[in-house]
Coordinates of N, CA and C and ligand atoms in Angstrom, one line a residue:
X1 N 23.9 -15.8 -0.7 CA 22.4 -15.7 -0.8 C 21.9 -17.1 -0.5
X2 N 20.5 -17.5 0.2 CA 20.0 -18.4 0.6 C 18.4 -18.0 -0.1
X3 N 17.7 -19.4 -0.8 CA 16.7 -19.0 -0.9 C 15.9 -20.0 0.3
X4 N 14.5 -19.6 0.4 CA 13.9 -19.8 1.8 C 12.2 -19.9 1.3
X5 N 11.8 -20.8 1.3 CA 10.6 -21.0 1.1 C 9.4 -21.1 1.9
X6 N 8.2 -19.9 1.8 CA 7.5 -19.5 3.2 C 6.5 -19.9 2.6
X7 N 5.5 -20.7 3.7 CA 4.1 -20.8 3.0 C 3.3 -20.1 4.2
X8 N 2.8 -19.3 3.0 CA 1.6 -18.2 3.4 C 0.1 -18.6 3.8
X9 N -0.6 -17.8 4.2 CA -2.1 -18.0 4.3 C -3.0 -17.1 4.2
X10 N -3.8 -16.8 3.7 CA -4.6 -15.4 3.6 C -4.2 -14.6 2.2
X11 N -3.6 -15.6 1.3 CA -3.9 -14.5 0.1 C -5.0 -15.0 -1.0
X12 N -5.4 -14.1 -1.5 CA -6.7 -14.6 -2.4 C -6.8 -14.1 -3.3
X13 N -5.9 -13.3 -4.0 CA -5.8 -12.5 -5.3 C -4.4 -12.4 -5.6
X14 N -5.0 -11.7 -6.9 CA -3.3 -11.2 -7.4 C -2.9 -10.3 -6.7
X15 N -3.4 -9.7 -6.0 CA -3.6 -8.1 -5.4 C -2.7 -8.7 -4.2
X16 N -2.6 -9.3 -3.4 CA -2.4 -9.7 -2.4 C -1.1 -10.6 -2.7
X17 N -0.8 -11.2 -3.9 CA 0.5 -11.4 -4.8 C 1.3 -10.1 -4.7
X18 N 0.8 -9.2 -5.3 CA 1.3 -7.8 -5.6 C 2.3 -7.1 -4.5
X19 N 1.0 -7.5 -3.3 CA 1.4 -6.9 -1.9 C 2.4 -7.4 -1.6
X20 N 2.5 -9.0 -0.8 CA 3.7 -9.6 -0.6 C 4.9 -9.7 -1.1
X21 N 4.8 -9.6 -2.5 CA 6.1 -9.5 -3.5 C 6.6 -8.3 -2.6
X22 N 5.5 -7.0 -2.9 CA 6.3 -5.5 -2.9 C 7.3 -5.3 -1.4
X23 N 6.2 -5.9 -0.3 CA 6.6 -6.0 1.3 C 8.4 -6.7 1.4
X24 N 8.1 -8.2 0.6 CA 9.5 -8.7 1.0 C 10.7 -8.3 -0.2
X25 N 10.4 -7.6 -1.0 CA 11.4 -6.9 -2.0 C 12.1 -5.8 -1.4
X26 N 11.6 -5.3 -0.8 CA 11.0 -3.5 -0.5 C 12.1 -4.4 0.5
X27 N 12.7 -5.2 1.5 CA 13.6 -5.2 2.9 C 14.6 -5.6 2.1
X28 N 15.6 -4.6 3.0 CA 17.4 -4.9 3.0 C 17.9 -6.2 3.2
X29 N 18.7 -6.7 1.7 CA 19.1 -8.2 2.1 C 17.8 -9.1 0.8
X30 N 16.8 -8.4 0.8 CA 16.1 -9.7 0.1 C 16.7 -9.0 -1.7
X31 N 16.8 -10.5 -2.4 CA 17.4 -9.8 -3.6 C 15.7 -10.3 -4.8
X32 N 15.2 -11.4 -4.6 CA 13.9 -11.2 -5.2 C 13.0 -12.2 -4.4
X33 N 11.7 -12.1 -4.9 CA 10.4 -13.0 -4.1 C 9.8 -13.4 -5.3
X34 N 9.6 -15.1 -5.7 CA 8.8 -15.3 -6.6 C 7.4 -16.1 -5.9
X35 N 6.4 -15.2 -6.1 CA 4.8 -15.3 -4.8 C 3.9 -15.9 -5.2
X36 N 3.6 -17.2 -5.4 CA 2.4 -17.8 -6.1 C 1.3 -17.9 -5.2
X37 N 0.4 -17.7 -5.8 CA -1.0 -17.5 -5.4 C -1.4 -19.0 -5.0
X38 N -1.2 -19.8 -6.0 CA -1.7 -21.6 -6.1 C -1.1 -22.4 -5.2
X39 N -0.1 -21.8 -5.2 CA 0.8 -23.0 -4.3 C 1.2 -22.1 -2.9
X40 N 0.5 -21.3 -2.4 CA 0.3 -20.2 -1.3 C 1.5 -20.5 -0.9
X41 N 2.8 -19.9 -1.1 CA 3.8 -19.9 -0.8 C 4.6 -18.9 -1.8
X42 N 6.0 -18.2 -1.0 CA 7.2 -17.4 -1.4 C 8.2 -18.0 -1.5
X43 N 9.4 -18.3 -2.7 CA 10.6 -18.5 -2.4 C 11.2 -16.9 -2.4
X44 N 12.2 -17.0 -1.8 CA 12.8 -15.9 -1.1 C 14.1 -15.7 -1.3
X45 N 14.5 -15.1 -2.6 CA 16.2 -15.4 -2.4 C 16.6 -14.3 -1.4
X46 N 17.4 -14.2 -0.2 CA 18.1 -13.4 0.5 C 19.2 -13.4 1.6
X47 N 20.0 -12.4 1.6 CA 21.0 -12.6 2.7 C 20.6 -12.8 3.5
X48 N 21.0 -14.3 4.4 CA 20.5 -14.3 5.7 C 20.9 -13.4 7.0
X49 N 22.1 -12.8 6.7 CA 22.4 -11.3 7.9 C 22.1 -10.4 7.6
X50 N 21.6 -10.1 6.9 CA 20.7 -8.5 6.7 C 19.2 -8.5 6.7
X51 N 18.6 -9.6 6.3 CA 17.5 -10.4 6.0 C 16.9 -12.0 6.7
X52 N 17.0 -12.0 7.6 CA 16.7 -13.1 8.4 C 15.5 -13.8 8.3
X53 N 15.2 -15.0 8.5 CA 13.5 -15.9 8.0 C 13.0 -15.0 9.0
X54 N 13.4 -15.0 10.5 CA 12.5 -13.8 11.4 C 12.0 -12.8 10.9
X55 N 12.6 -11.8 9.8 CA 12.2 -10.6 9.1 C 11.6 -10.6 7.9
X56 N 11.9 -12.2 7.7 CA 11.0 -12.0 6.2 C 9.2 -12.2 7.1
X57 N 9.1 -13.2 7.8 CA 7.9 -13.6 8.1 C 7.2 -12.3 9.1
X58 N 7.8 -11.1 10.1 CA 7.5 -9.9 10.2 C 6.6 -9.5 9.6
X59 N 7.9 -9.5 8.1 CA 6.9 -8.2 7.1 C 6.0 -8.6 6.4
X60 N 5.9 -10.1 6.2 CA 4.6 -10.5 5.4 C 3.3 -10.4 6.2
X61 N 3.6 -10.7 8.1 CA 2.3 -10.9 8.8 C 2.1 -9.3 8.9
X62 N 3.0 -8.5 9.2 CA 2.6 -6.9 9.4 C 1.5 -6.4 8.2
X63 N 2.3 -7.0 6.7 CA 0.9 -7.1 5.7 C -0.1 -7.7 5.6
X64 N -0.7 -8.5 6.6 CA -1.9 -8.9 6.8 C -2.1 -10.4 6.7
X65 N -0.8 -11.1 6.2 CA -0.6 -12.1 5.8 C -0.9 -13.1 7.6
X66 N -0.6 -14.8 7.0 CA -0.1 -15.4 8.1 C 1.3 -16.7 7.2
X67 N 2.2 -16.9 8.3 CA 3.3 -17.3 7.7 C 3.3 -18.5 8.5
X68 N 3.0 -19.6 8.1 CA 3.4 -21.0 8.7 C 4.1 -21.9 8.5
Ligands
9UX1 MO1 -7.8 -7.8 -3.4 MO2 -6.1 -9.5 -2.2 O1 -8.5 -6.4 -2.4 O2 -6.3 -8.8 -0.5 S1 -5.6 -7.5 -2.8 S2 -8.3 -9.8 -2.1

């Protein structure tokens, strides 16, 4: 397991905490997401061959997110 630290853009609630968490939990390979709102960033514990930084950053922009 590798953890991987994404900084986000476009979240403005918990709600949008909620989302991201559920998005990068919810994929094969990630084992948790801890999502802070303040510090607009995910660390990401996950397998990187099942779960790749490519697929984490996918599923967060697919949810509306932006990943930089
Ligand atoms: Mo509340 Mo965050 O609607 O998008 S979930 S702003």
């Amino acid at each position: 397991m590798t953890h991987t630290t994404l900084e986000i853009a476009g979240m403005t609630c918990g709600g949008c905490v909620a989302s991201v968490t559920r998005v990068l939990t919810g994929l094969p390979g990630v084992t948790s997401a801890q999502v802070s709102l303040e510090k607009s960033q995910a660390v990401v514990e996950h397998d990187p061959t099942t779960a790749p930084v490519p697929a984490l950053r996918s599923a967060i922009e697919d949810a509306g997110f932006t990943v930089r």
